């Protein structure tokens, strides 16, 4: 996994297994972070300065672009499979539980919502125009929930469903860019906007195979191709400035390699 934080100079943080390193320049060598607990890295998030890293059975650690040390942020033995900084809040997921943190502490202090289906698994979070979105699935059923910041900014409202995917189309990733919400699934990706109530207006399925990640810059959004065919993997690119129809951006293959 990788994530960029900082202004000038920026740092590129890269995690592999239990190790987190950063590059101050792309041409330079990496610098290892210290203070890491045991357990492999599950997810990383940043607000541009602070960097949070989840470790298996060891909660969440935090560092920043002025430090090389990872210190405990959320203590305990929870395994956060996904964390994301969205609209000024650090969101986290452990199995069917959704968390929201604005300060460090224990996992229990940030528990926002426990899905009643114990087989439910959250896969991602995204900040929309006025809401935070969370996507998850159980079996062949996928839903995207929405929550908003309370008027006193102390907490988030109870999540409610903002969109539902067709049965059998399993959500694999969620991200946002310039107010739009990006949805990756086992069969491709969808592009969505929100209505006045924060519900998602989901565009048609772009069938490109499983999409697990997005990255955005300028008017473009790149997305991952996972095993496009028997021999190829790579990334595609959508142009959100060119809409073929409502919530249907133009797209094309970008970089492809002969590998799985």
PDB file of C-alpha atoms in Angstrom, residues 5-252:
ATOM      1  CA  UNK A   5       1.336  13.260   2.684  1.00  0.00           C
ATOM      2  CA  UNK A   6       2.902  16.670   3.195  1.00  0.00           C
ATOM      3  CA  UNK A   7       3.359  19.730   1.006  1.00  0.00           C
ATOM      4  CA  UNK A   8       6.966  20.581   0.165  1.00  0.00           C
ATOM      5  CA  UNK A   9       8.670  18.242   0.488  1.00  0.00           C
ATOM      6  CA  UNK A  10       6.062  15.528   0.170  1.00  0.00           C
ATOM      7  CA  UNK A  11       6.512  12.057   1.569  1.00  0.00           C
ATOM      8  CA  UNK A  12       5.462   8.849  -0.147  1.00  0.00           C
ATOM      9  CA  UNK A  13       4.654   6.266   2.531  1.00  0.00           C
ATOM     10  CA  UNK A  14       4.822   2.620   1.468  1.00  0.00           C
ATOM     11  CA  UNK A  15       3.697  -0.347   3.572  1.00  0.00           C
ATOM     12  CA  UNK A  16       4.526  -4.001   2.992  1.00  0.00           C
ATOM     13  CA  UNK A  17       3.860  -6.678   5.574  1.00  0.00           C
ATOM     14  CA  UNK A  18       4.745  -5.182   8.962  1.00  0.00           C
ATOM     15  CA  UNK A  19       7.064  -2.505   7.560  1.00  0.00           C
ATOM     16  CA  UNK A  20       6.317   1.164   6.795  1.00  0.00           C
ATOM     17  CA  UNK A  21       8.902   3.326   5.018  1.00  0.00           C
ATOM     18  CA  UNK A  22       8.750   6.730   3.371  1.00  0.00           C
ATOM     19  CA  UNK A  23      10.491   8.429   0.480  1.00  0.00           C
ATOM     20  CA  UNK A  24      11.266  12.136   0.793  1.00  0.00           C
ATOM     21  CA  UNK A  25      12.195  12.200  -2.911  1.00  0.00           C
ATOM     22  CA  UNK A  26      11.328   9.653  -5.554  1.00  0.00           C
ATOM     23  CA  UNK A  27      14.963   9.489  -6.590  1.00  0.00           C
ATOM     24  CA  UNK A  28      16.173   8.952  -3.024  1.00  0.00           C
ATOM     25  CA  UNK A  29      16.313   5.948  -0.745  1.00  0.00           C
ATOM     26  CA  UNK A  30      13.589   5.033   1.729  1.00  0.00           C
ATOM     27  CA  UNK A  31      13.592   5.840   5.447  1.00  0.00           C
ATOM     28  CA  UNK A  32      12.042   3.232   7.761  1.00  0.00           C
ATOM     29  CA  UNK A  33       9.492   4.371  10.317  1.00  0.00           C
ATOM     30  CA  UNK A  34      10.131   3.239  13.876  1.00  0.00           C
ATOM     31  CA  UNK A  35       7.871   2.280  16.757  1.00  0.00           C
ATOM     32  CA  UNK A  36       5.737  -0.116  14.734  1.00  0.00           C
ATOM     33  CA  UNK A  37       3.770  -2.733  16.680  1.00  0.00           C
ATOM     34  CA  UNK A  38       3.505  -6.337  15.550  1.00  0.00           C
ATOM     35  CA  UNK A  39       1.026  -7.383  12.887  1.00  0.00           C
ATOM     36  CA  UNK A  40       0.818  -6.646   9.178  1.00  0.00           C
ATOM     37  CA  UNK A  41      -0.425  -3.307   7.919  1.00  0.00           C
ATOM     38  CA  UNK A  42      -4.125  -3.385   7.057  1.00  0.00           C
ATOM     39  CA  UNK A  43      -4.780   0.152   5.813  1.00  0.00           C
ATOM     40  CA  UNK A  44      -3.356   3.702   5.752  1.00  0.00           C
ATOM     41  CA  UNK A  45      -4.952   7.163   5.778  1.00  0.00           C
ATOM     42  CA  UNK A  46      -3.825  10.784   5.913  1.00  0.00           C
ATOM     43  CA  UNK A  47      -5.184  14.296   6.408  1.00  0.00           C
ATOM     44  CA  UNK A  48      -2.199  15.699   4.531  1.00  0.00           C
ATOM     45  CA  UNK A  49       0.022  16.013   7.621  1.00  0.00           C
ATOM     46  CA  UNK A  50      -0.867  13.193  10.001  1.00  0.00           C
ATOM     47  CA  UNK A  51      -0.611   9.603   8.788  1.00  0.00           C
ATOM     48  CA  UNK A  52      -2.548   6.771  10.408  1.00  0.00           C
ATOM     49  CA  UNK A  53      -1.651   3.104   9.942  1.00  0.00           C
ATOM     50  CA  UNK A  54      -3.663   0.108  11.138  1.00  0.00           C
ATOM     51  CA  UNK A  55      -1.873  -3.071  12.214  1.00  0.00           C
ATOM     52  CA  UNK A  56      -3.366  -6.553  12.589  1.00  0.00           C
ATOM     53  CA  UNK A  57      -4.487  -7.128  16.201  1.00  0.00           C
ATOM     54  CA  UNK A  58      -2.844  -3.833  17.250  1.00  0.00           C
ATOM     55  CA  UNK A  59      -5.298  -1.018  16.567  1.00  0.00           C
ATOM     56  CA  UNK A  60      -4.111   2.163  14.813  1.00  0.00           C
ATOM     57  CA  UNK A  61      -0.777   3.995  15.032  1.00  0.00           C
ATOM     58  CA  UNK A  62      -0.042   7.572  13.966  1.00  0.00           C
ATOM     59  CA  UNK A  63       2.905   9.601  12.705  1.00  0.00           C
ATOM     60  CA  UNK A  64       3.273  12.860  10.772  1.00  0.00           C
ATOM     61  CA  UNK A  65       5.463  14.378   8.083  1.00  0.00           C
ATOM     62  CA  UNK A  66       7.761  15.940  10.717  1.00  0.00           C
ATOM     63  CA  UNK A  67       8.481  12.611  12.408  1.00  0.00           C
ATOM     64  CA  UNK A  68       9.746   9.107  11.711  1.00  0.00           C
ATOM     65  CA  UNK A  69       8.045   7.500  14.741  1.00  0.00           C
ATOM     66  CA  UNK A  70       4.730   5.655  14.720  1.00  0.00           C
ATOM     67  CA  UNK A  71       2.996   5.990  18.093  1.00  0.00           C
ATOM     68  CA  UNK A  72      -0.199   4.397  19.388  1.00  0.00           C
ATOM     69  CA  UNK A  73      -3.388   6.267  18.418  1.00  0.00           C
ATOM     70  CA  UNK A  74      -6.173   3.696  18.923  1.00  0.00           C
ATOM     71  CA  UNK A  75      -5.041   1.104  21.436  1.00  0.00           C
ATOM     72  CA  UNK A  76      -6.233  -2.462  21.814  1.00  0.00           C
ATOM     73  CA  UNK A  77      -6.188  -5.668  19.813  1.00  0.00           C
ATOM     74  CA  UNK A  78      -8.697  -4.777  17.103  1.00  0.00           C
ATOM     75  CA  UNK A  79      -7.784  -5.347  13.454  1.00  0.00           C
ATOM     76  CA  UNK A  80      -8.971  -2.392  11.387  1.00  0.00           C
ATOM     77  CA  UNK A  81      -9.221  -3.699   7.838  1.00  0.00           C
ATOM     78  CA  UNK A  82      -9.986  -0.219   6.480  1.00  0.00           C
ATOM     79  CA  UNK A  83      -9.339   3.351   7.661  1.00  0.00           C
ATOM     80  CA  UNK A  84     -10.017   6.567   5.769  1.00  0.00           C
ATOM     81  CA  UNK A  85      -9.855  10.288   6.557  1.00  0.00           C
ATOM     82  CA  UNK A  86     -13.094  11.883   5.325  1.00  0.00           C
ATOM     83  CA  UNK A  87     -14.523  15.358   6.000  1.00  0.00           C
ATOM     84  CA  UNK A  88     -12.364  15.933   9.061  1.00  0.00           C
ATOM     85  CA  UNK A  89     -13.016  12.519  10.641  1.00  0.00           C
ATOM     86  CA  UNK A  90     -10.974   9.329  10.776  1.00  0.00           C
ATOM     87  CA  UNK A  91     -13.286   6.469   9.817  1.00  0.00           C
ATOM     88  CA  UNK A  92     -12.467   2.847  10.543  1.00  0.00           C
ATOM     89  CA  UNK A  93     -13.919  -0.629  10.039  1.00  0.00           C
ATOM     90  CA  UNK A  94     -13.545  -3.846  11.996  1.00  0.00           C
ATOM     91  CA  UNK A  95     -15.661  -6.633  10.490  1.00  0.00           C
ATOM     92  CA  UNK A  96     -19.304  -5.400  10.724  1.00  0.00           C
ATOM     93  CA  UNK A  97     -18.461  -2.443  12.990  1.00  0.00           C
ATOM     94  CA  UNK A  98     -18.005   1.170  11.820  1.00  0.00           C
ATOM     95  CA  UNK A  99     -15.918   3.642  13.836  1.00  0.00           C
ATOM     96  CA  UNK A 100     -15.401   7.402  13.841  1.00  0.00           C
ATOM     97  CA  UNK A 101     -12.428   8.981  15.632  1.00  0.00           C
ATOM     98  CA  UNK A 102     -11.581  12.642  16.208  1.00  0.00           C
ATOM     99  CA  UNK A 103      -9.055  11.931  18.977  1.00  0.00           C
ATOM    100  CA  UNK A 104      -6.982   8.965  20.045  1.00  0.00           C
ATOM    101  CA  UNK A 105      -8.067   6.463  22.670  1.00  0.00           C
ATOM    102  CA  UNK A 106      -9.704   3.062  22.627  1.00  0.00           C
ATOM    103  CA  UNK A 107     -11.763   1.541  19.824  1.00  0.00           C
ATOM    104  CA  UNK A 108     -14.867   1.547  22.022  1.00  0.00           C
ATOM    105  CA  UNK A 109     -14.749   5.339  22.268  1.00  0.00           C
ATOM    106  CA  UNK A 110     -15.291   5.691  18.520  1.00  0.00           C
ATOM    107  CA  UNK A 111     -17.886   2.992  17.782  1.00  0.00           C
ATOM    108  CA  UNK A 112     -20.542   4.556  15.528  1.00  0.00           C
ATOM    109  CA  UNK A 113     -22.584   1.662  14.128  1.00  0.00           C
ATOM    110  CA  UNK A 114     -22.686  -2.118  14.329  1.00  0.00           C
ATOM    111  CA  UNK A 115     -24.396  -3.710  11.347  1.00  0.00           C
ATOM    112  CA  UNK A 116     -27.015  -6.208  12.572  1.00  0.00           C
ATOM    113  CA  UNK A 117     -25.742  -8.781  10.054  1.00  0.00           C
ATOM    114  CA  UNK A 118     -22.678 -10.358  11.680  1.00  0.00           C
ATOM    115  CA  UNK A 119     -21.480 -11.456   8.235  1.00  0.00           C
ATOM    116  CA  UNK A 120     -21.406  -7.853   6.994  1.00  0.00           C
ATOM    117  CA  UNK A 121     -18.019  -6.453   5.964  1.00  0.00           C
ATOM    118  CA  UNK A 122     -17.187  -2.781   5.333  1.00  0.00           C
ATOM    119  CA  UNK A 123     -14.844  -2.174   2.384  1.00  0.00           C
ATOM    120  CA  UNK A 124     -14.420   1.608   2.212  1.00  0.00           C
ATOM    121  CA  UNK A 125     -15.350   5.176   3.104  1.00  0.00           C
ATOM    122  CA  UNK A 126     -15.655   8.390   1.092  1.00  0.00           C
ATOM    123  CA  UNK A 127     -16.455  12.032   1.766  1.00  0.00           C
ATOM    124  CA  UNK A 128     -19.224  13.424  -0.444  1.00  0.00           C
ATOM    125  CA  UNK A 129     -20.670  16.923  -0.753  1.00  0.00           C
ATOM    126  CA  UNK A 130     -22.336  16.965   2.664  1.00  0.00           C
ATOM    127  CA  UNK A 131     -22.104  13.382   3.872  1.00  0.00           C
ATOM    128  CA  UNK A 132     -19.646  10.604   4.627  1.00  0.00           C
ATOM    129  CA  UNK A 133     -20.365   7.364   2.778  1.00  0.00           C
ATOM    130  CA  UNK A 134     -19.523   3.803   3.805  1.00  0.00           C
ATOM    131  CA  UNK A 135     -19.806   0.752   1.549  1.00  0.00           C
ATOM    132  CA  UNK A 136     -20.121  -2.862   2.546  1.00  0.00           C
ATOM    133  CA  UNK A 137     -21.544  -6.226   1.631  1.00  0.00           C
ATOM    134  CA  UNK A 138     -22.781  -9.563   2.925  1.00  0.00           C
ATOM    135  CA  UNK A 139     -22.885 -12.455   0.489  1.00  0.00           C
ATOM    136  CA  UNK A 140     -24.150 -11.053  -2.822  1.00  0.00           C
ATOM    137  CA  UNK A 141     -25.828  -7.968  -1.308  1.00  0.00           C
ATOM    138  CA  UNK A 142     -24.049  -4.578  -1.348  1.00  0.00           C
ATOM    139  CA  UNK A 143     -25.216  -1.311   0.221  1.00  0.00           C
ATOM    140  CA  UNK A 144     -23.771   2.174   0.583  1.00  0.00           C
ATOM    141  CA  UNK A 145     -24.648   4.029   3.778  1.00  0.00           C
ATOM    142  CA  UNK A 146     -24.537   7.753   4.481  1.00  0.00           C
ATOM    143  CA  UNK A 147     -23.919   9.690   7.678  1.00  0.00           C
ATOM    144  CA  UNK A 148     -23.573  13.407   8.371  1.00  0.00           C
ATOM    145  CA  UNK A 149     -21.839  15.487  11.023  1.00  0.00           C
ATOM    146  CA  UNK A 150     -24.126  16.642  13.830  1.00  0.00           C
ATOM    147  CA  UNK A 151     -24.772  20.387  14.024  1.00  0.00           C
ATOM    148  CA  UNK A 152     -22.553  20.709  17.113  1.00  0.00           C
ATOM    149  CA  UNK A 153     -19.758  18.790  15.299  1.00  0.00           C
ATOM    150  CA  UNK A 154     -19.309  16.426  18.247  1.00  0.00           C
ATOM    151  CA  UNK A 155     -20.341  13.220  16.489  1.00  0.00           C
ATOM    152  CA  UNK A 156     -21.942  11.658  13.417  1.00  0.00           C
ATOM    153  CA  UNK A 157     -25.585  10.791  12.848  1.00  0.00           C
ATOM    154  CA  UNK A 158     -26.707   7.168  12.698  1.00  0.00           C
ATOM    155  CA  UNK A 159     -25.985   5.787   9.196  1.00  0.00           C
ATOM    156  CA  UNK A 160     -28.830   5.158   6.744  1.00  0.00           C
ATOM    157  CA  UNK A 161     -28.833   3.545   3.299  1.00  0.00           C
ATOM    158  CA  UNK A 162     -27.993   5.915   0.422  1.00  0.00           C
ATOM    159  CA  UNK A 163     -27.727   3.404  -2.454  1.00  0.00           C
ATOM    160  CA  UNK A 164     -28.087  -0.280  -3.240  1.00  0.00           C
ATOM    161  CA  UNK A 165     -26.223  -2.208  -5.931  1.00  0.00           C
ATOM    162  CA  UNK A 166     -27.824  -4.952  -8.023  1.00  0.00           C
ATOM    163  CA  UNK A 167     -27.779  -8.377  -6.392  1.00  0.00           C
ATOM    164  CA  UNK A 168     -24.582 -10.231  -7.275  1.00  0.00           C
ATOM    165  CA  UNK A 169     -22.575  -7.057  -7.947  1.00  0.00           C
ATOM    166  CA  UNK A 170     -20.364  -6.968  -4.853  1.00  0.00           C
ATOM    167  CA  UNK A 171     -18.776  -3.675  -3.798  1.00  0.00           C
ATOM    168  CA  UNK A 172     -14.972  -3.803  -3.474  1.00  0.00           C
ATOM    169  CA  UNK A 173     -13.903  -0.145  -3.133  1.00  0.00           C
ATOM    170  CA  UNK A 174     -15.247   3.321  -2.405  1.00  0.00           C
ATOM    171  CA  UNK A 175     -13.667   6.733  -2.966  1.00  0.00           C
ATOM    172  CA  UNK A 176     -14.662  10.307  -3.815  1.00  0.00           C
ATOM    173  CA  UNK A 177     -13.374  13.203  -5.889  1.00  0.00           C
ATOM    174  CA  UNK A 178     -14.688  16.740  -6.377  1.00  0.00           C
ATOM    175  CA  UNK A 179     -18.042  15.838  -4.811  1.00  0.00           C
ATOM    176  CA  UNK A 180     -18.532  12.651  -6.849  1.00  0.00           C
ATOM    177  CA  UNK A 181     -18.508   9.156  -5.348  1.00  0.00           C
ATOM    178  CA  UNK A 182     -16.572   6.339  -7.034  1.00  0.00           C
ATOM    179  CA  UNK A 183     -17.756   2.772  -6.556  1.00  0.00           C
ATOM    180  CA  UNK A 184     -15.613  -0.258  -7.400  1.00  0.00           C
ATOM    181  CA  UNK A 185     -17.253  -3.672  -7.735  1.00  0.00           C
ATOM    182  CA  UNK A 186     -16.443  -7.240  -8.700  1.00  0.00           C
ATOM    183  CA  UNK A 187     -17.614  -6.483 -12.229  1.00  0.00           C
ATOM    184  CA  UNK A 188     -16.414  -2.918 -12.861  1.00  0.00           C
ATOM    185  CA  UNK A 189     -17.058   0.583 -11.548  1.00  0.00           C
ATOM    186  CA  UNK A 190     -19.886   3.071 -11.137  1.00  0.00           C
ATOM    187  CA  UNK A 191     -19.853   6.867 -10.895  1.00  0.00           C
ATOM    188  CA  UNK A 192     -22.329   8.592  -8.567  1.00  0.00           C
ATOM    189  CA  UNK A 193     -23.521  12.030  -7.511  1.00  0.00           C
ATOM    190  CA  UNK A 194     -25.702  12.937  -4.530  1.00  0.00           C
ATOM    191  CA  UNK A 195     -29.173  14.467  -4.375  1.00  0.00           C
ATOM    192  CA  UNK A 196     -30.313  17.126  -1.884  1.00  0.00           C
ATOM    193  CA  UNK A 197     -30.854  14.479   0.812  1.00  0.00           C
ATOM    194  CA  UNK A 198     -27.445  12.886   0.351  1.00  0.00           C
ATOM    195  CA  UNK A 199     -28.800   9.805  -1.405  1.00  0.00           C
ATOM    196  CA  UNK A 200     -26.619   8.629  -4.280  1.00  0.00           C
ATOM    197  CA  UNK A 201     -27.665   8.862  -7.932  1.00  0.00           C
ATOM    198  CA  UNK A 202     -25.669   5.925  -9.289  1.00  0.00           C
ATOM    199  CA  UNK A 203     -24.650   5.790 -12.934  1.00  0.00           C
ATOM    200  CA  UNK A 204     -24.534   2.718 -15.181  1.00  0.00           C
ATOM    201  CA  UNK A 205     -22.086  -0.117 -14.603  1.00  0.00           C
ATOM    202  CA  UNK A 206     -18.871   0.159 -16.626  1.00  0.00           C
ATOM    203  CA  UNK A 207     -17.897  -3.492 -17.029  1.00  0.00           C
ATOM    204  CA  UNK A 208     -14.102  -3.776 -16.889  1.00  0.00           C
ATOM    205  CA  UNK A 209     -13.643  -6.605 -14.380  1.00  0.00           C
ATOM    206  CA  UNK A 210     -12.965  -6.179 -10.678  1.00  0.00           C
ATOM    207  CA  UNK A 211     -11.929  -2.671  -9.556  1.00  0.00           C
ATOM    208  CA  UNK A 212     -10.219  -2.427  -6.156  1.00  0.00           C
ATOM    209  CA  UNK A 213      -8.791   1.115  -6.033  1.00  0.00           C
ATOM    210  CA  UNK A 214      -9.008   4.684  -7.365  1.00  0.00           C
ATOM    211  CA  UNK A 215      -6.547   7.590  -7.623  1.00  0.00           C
ATOM    212  CA  UNK A 216      -7.449  11.096  -8.761  1.00  0.00           C
ATOM    213  CA  UNK A 217      -5.686  14.165 -10.134  1.00  0.00           C
ATOM    214  CA  UNK A 218      -6.848  17.045 -12.303  1.00  0.00           C
ATOM    215  CA  UNK A 219      -9.857  15.965 -14.322  1.00  0.00           C
ATOM    216  CA  UNK A 220      -8.810  12.303 -14.351  1.00  0.00           C
ATOM    217  CA  UNK A 221      -9.546   9.345 -12.086  1.00  0.00           C
ATOM    218  CA  UNK A 222      -7.434   6.212 -12.468  1.00  0.00           C
ATOM    219  CA  UNK A 223      -8.843   2.826 -11.472  1.00  0.00           C
ATOM    220  CA  UNK A 224      -7.306  -0.599 -11.044  1.00  0.00           C
ATOM    221  CA  UNK A 225      -7.886  -3.474 -13.404  1.00  0.00           C
ATOM    222  CA  UNK A 226      -7.619  -6.839 -11.666  1.00  0.00           C
ATOM    223  CA  UNK A 227      -6.857  -9.669 -14.061  1.00  0.00           C
ATOM    224  CA  UNK A 228      -8.423  -8.094 -17.149  1.00  0.00           C
ATOM    225  CA  UNK A 229      -7.996 -11.399 -18.950  1.00  0.00           C
ATOM    226  CA  UNK A 230      -5.909 -14.551 -18.504  1.00  0.00           C
ATOM    227  CA  UNK A 231      -2.623 -12.665 -18.885  1.00  0.00           C
ATOM    228  CA  UNK A 232      -3.159  -8.930 -18.268  1.00  0.00           C
ATOM    229  CA  UNK A 233      -3.476  -6.490 -15.355  1.00  0.00           C
ATOM    230  CA  UNK A 234      -3.263  -2.707 -15.235  1.00  0.00           C
ATOM    231  CA  UNK A 235      -5.031   0.603 -14.720  1.00  0.00           C
ATOM    232  CA  UNK A 236      -7.687   2.497 -16.627  1.00  0.00           C
ATOM    233  CA  UNK A 237      -8.492   6.200 -16.633  1.00  0.00           C
ATOM    234  CA  UNK A 238     -11.801   8.050 -16.649  1.00  0.00           C
ATOM    235  CA  UNK A 239     -12.225  11.687 -17.671  1.00  0.00           C
ATOM    236  CA  UNK A 240     -14.798  13.222 -15.326  1.00  0.00           C
ATOM    237  CA  UNK A 241     -14.809  16.381 -17.459  1.00  0.00           C
ATOM    238  CA  UNK A 242     -16.308  14.407 -20.341  1.00  0.00           C
ATOM    239  CA  UNK A 243     -19.643  12.800 -19.508  1.00  0.00           C
ATOM    240  CA  UNK A 244     -21.169  10.471 -22.103  1.00  0.00           C
ATOM    241  CA  UNK A 245     -24.407  10.527 -20.115  1.00  0.00           C
ATOM    242  CA  UNK A 246     -25.417  11.424 -16.558  1.00  0.00           C
ATOM    243  CA  UNK A 247     -22.840   9.917 -14.184  1.00  0.00           C
ATOM    244  CA  UNK A 248     -21.143   8.065 -17.037  1.00  0.00           C
ATOM    245  CA  UNK A 249     -17.656   9.512 -17.664  1.00  0.00           C
ATOM    246  CA  UNK A 250     -15.582   8.726 -20.722  1.00  0.00           C
ATOM    247  CA  UNK A 251     -12.848   6.191 -19.973  1.00  0.00           C
ATOM    248  CA  UNK A 252     -10.084   4.164 -21.582  1.00  0.00           C
TER     249      UNK A 252
END
